[in-house]
Amino acid sequence: MPTLTADHAEAGVIHHWFARHVQERPDAIAVVVGGDQLTYAELDQRANRIAHRLLGLGVGRETPVGVCLPRGIDLLPALLGVLKAGAAYLPLDPAHTAERMAVMVADAQVQVLVTDGDGPSFGVPHVLRCGSDVTALPDTAPDVTVRPGDLAYVMYTSGSTGTPKGVMVEHRNVIQLLAGNRAQMRLGPDDVWSLFASVAFDVSVFEMWGALLHGARLVVVPDAVRRAPDEFYALLVREGVTVLNQTPAAFRRLVHLEDSAGADPRLALRLIVFAGESLTPGMLGSWFERHPHVQELVNMYGITETTVHTTYRRMTPADLARPAASLIGPAFPGGTVRVLGESWAEVPPGEAGEIFVGGPGVTRGYLGRPDLTAERFVPDPGSPVPGARMYRSGDLARVLPDGDVEYLGRRDHQVKIRGYRVELPEVEAAVLAHPGVREAVVVASPDASGTNRLVAYVVGSAGRSELRQHLVTRLPEFMVPGAFVTLDRLPLTDNGKVDRRALPAPDETRPEVGTAYAEPQTDFQRAVAKIWASALSVDRVGLDDDFFELGGHSMLATQVVAAIRDELGVPVTLRMIFDEPDLRSLVEAIEERG
């Protein structure tokens, strides 16, 4: 049986390693899609036919070939066929908008597209329709030389600008990824993997080739099942899946499902890999209790530009003592993760800095973007390899005293609130520490006056007043969200990440607080309530409403004090609002002072 090890990283080509399993286990099941399945031999034969057809269409070494197919039985043969032809696949998810896919096709100058009978052509000169164009072609491997340094795929990622850019990934990058993980995760032919991620999301690389280059079985999860946690859970049980890759947001839904329906004792998972988002250990508490025999839960940090995964951190019940920390661990053997300051100097333990990734996972760069490649892929002075580069990630982290690494979020998730720099993940972690919160995300959003404020979107049983009291004991006043929105669930993208753009705008009417609405009774009460409502951007204020629970903060309190003095001509101090934060008490205090 072939064994993929780190020694093979430099000599590795993806489809060559797949071919070894075809020779050793031709009748083993390779891919399952619903009621359809392919053995290793059948998958190899289909891929060979596609490769011959692509070669006939003029595909050559490193040619980007678009693959736009649904999550059906033709998907893996098409991707593998592109590699066998010596080309690089450009994955296009039919669930994405046609406009976005067209941008990618044009940017990569795609001349050949693999799709199905109903798929769009995007004006590409040559279109290969799976099923009809290749049935009569040879099913033996074409004679094409492919080297480890050749391009394997181009994966588009939006980044902070929103403009898609193609990351060029070589065969040896992928082989290094899998070789670096094999020993730690004990990957082998007895495993059953699920392909949950979109093929246009880099985690799919680990799922697909992780299964097929270890001789395992790959179960392709249909689109409809990916969106239904109960159906996905049933698929995991039915297919005996042992290796599961999930974003934390997607996995929370499985945890919540078990919270309400209980765990199925037939669940065969032995390894769960988290990636794509920040993982807080607190969400794993009930999972650890129900599944004490699951062998490994692993948190992995990675970036498309450094080939999917870069670090490895095994999670244990002991991590529950730090429920809000996102621990990502050290780099894989052979790679480096450095936390550097503004001058690219190592920062002291405990101090935040930017993550720079070095080693064999660092990819070639951005397709057709030499300036951006030079900006983000920088020389690695610590590497003994001549010309080695490291990738500056834009992610923040800090090295802990014990050598562990804590992920702190994106640099572009740092916002200014009333002049203070605020790291949104730090606020999210504090919200998630409340036992009545299952999921949370915090964003900066302008209020009616155009001033930036924090808005917390929460899934769980905790009320707004309860949450605010929880946060004021843990965070500085300027970091406490001014608005809270309760949701049944957080919206997710096709990749399973939280879709921040789909979060609803906060309701600008009087928010839910811990007291019922009490109508102001006197002219003075109504006048003060009107000033509060204007400052807080709410439609009404009740007698028992708390200024700070309605979203107030020190700067707004200063505005309110000035307005009461100027418009009502009565003496009031800033201290009075902090001492008497509800409207009734404040009015009484003002009247007592006469």
mmCIF file of N, CA, C and O in Angstrom, residues 110 271 294 365 388 407 494 528 530:
data_model
loop_
_atom_site.group_PDB
_atom_site.id
_atom_site.type_symbol
_atom_site.label_atom_id
_atom_site.label_comp_id
_atom_site.label_asym_id
_atom_site.label_seq_id
_atom_site.Cartn_x
_atom_site.Cartn_y
_atom_site.Cartn_z
ATOM 1 N N VAL A 110 -9.658 31.841 -19.605
ATOM 2 C CA VAL A 110 -10.013 30.439 -19.825
ATOM 3 C C VAL A 110 -10.422 30.227 -21.276
ATOM 4 O O VAL A 110 -11.277 30.953 -21.803
ATOM 5 N N LEU A 271 -12.464 11.903 13.606
ATOM 6 C CA LEU A 271 -11.635 13.093 13.423
ATOM 7 C C LEU A 271 -12.498 14.219 12.879
ATOM 8 O O LEU A 271 -13.154 14.058 11.850
ATOM 9 N N VAL A 294 -14.692 10.294 20.647
ATOM 10 C CA VAL A 294 -14.185 10.847 19.395
ATOM 11 C C VAL A 294 -12.697 11.135 19.588
ATOM 12 O O VAL A 294 -12.296 11.828 20.523
ATOM 13 N N GLY A 365 1.660 32.583 -6.016
ATOM 14 C CA GLY A 365 1.242 33.979 -6.007
ATOM 15 C C GLY A 365 -0.096 34.152 -6.698
ATOM 16 O O GLY A 365 -0.853 33.194 -6.887
ATOM 17 N N ALA A 388 13.400 31.904 -0.717
ATOM 18 C CA ALA A 388 12.162 31.540 -0.017
ATOM 19 C C ALA A 388 11.354 32.786 0.322
ATOM 20 O O ALA A 388 11.904 33.857 0.601
ATOM 21 N N TYR A 407 -5.363 33.051 17.856
ATOM 22 C CA TYR A 407 -5.821 33.850 16.709
ATOM 23 C C TYR A 407 -6.718 34.968 17.219
ATOM 24 O O TYR A 407 -7.621 34.737 18.028
ATOM 25 N N ASP A 494 -22.005 30.144 1.129
ATOM 26 C CA ASP A 494 -21.902 28.797 0.557
ATOM 27 C C ASP A 494 -20.714 28.040 1.136
ATOM 28 O O ASP A 494 -20.690 26.811 1.131
ATOM 29 N N VAL A 528 -37.619 65.472 28.152
ATOM 30 C CA VAL A 528 -36.356 64.749 28.337
ATOM 31 C C VAL A 528 -36.357 63.463 27.500
ATOM 32 O O VAL A 528 -35.351 63.099 26.883
ATOM 33 N N LYS A 530 -37.841 62.976 24.699
ATOM 34 C CA LYS A 530 -37.630 63.337 23.299
ATOM 35 C C LYS A 530 -36.145 63.561 23.019
ATOM 36 O O LYS A 530 -35.626 63.150 21.965
#
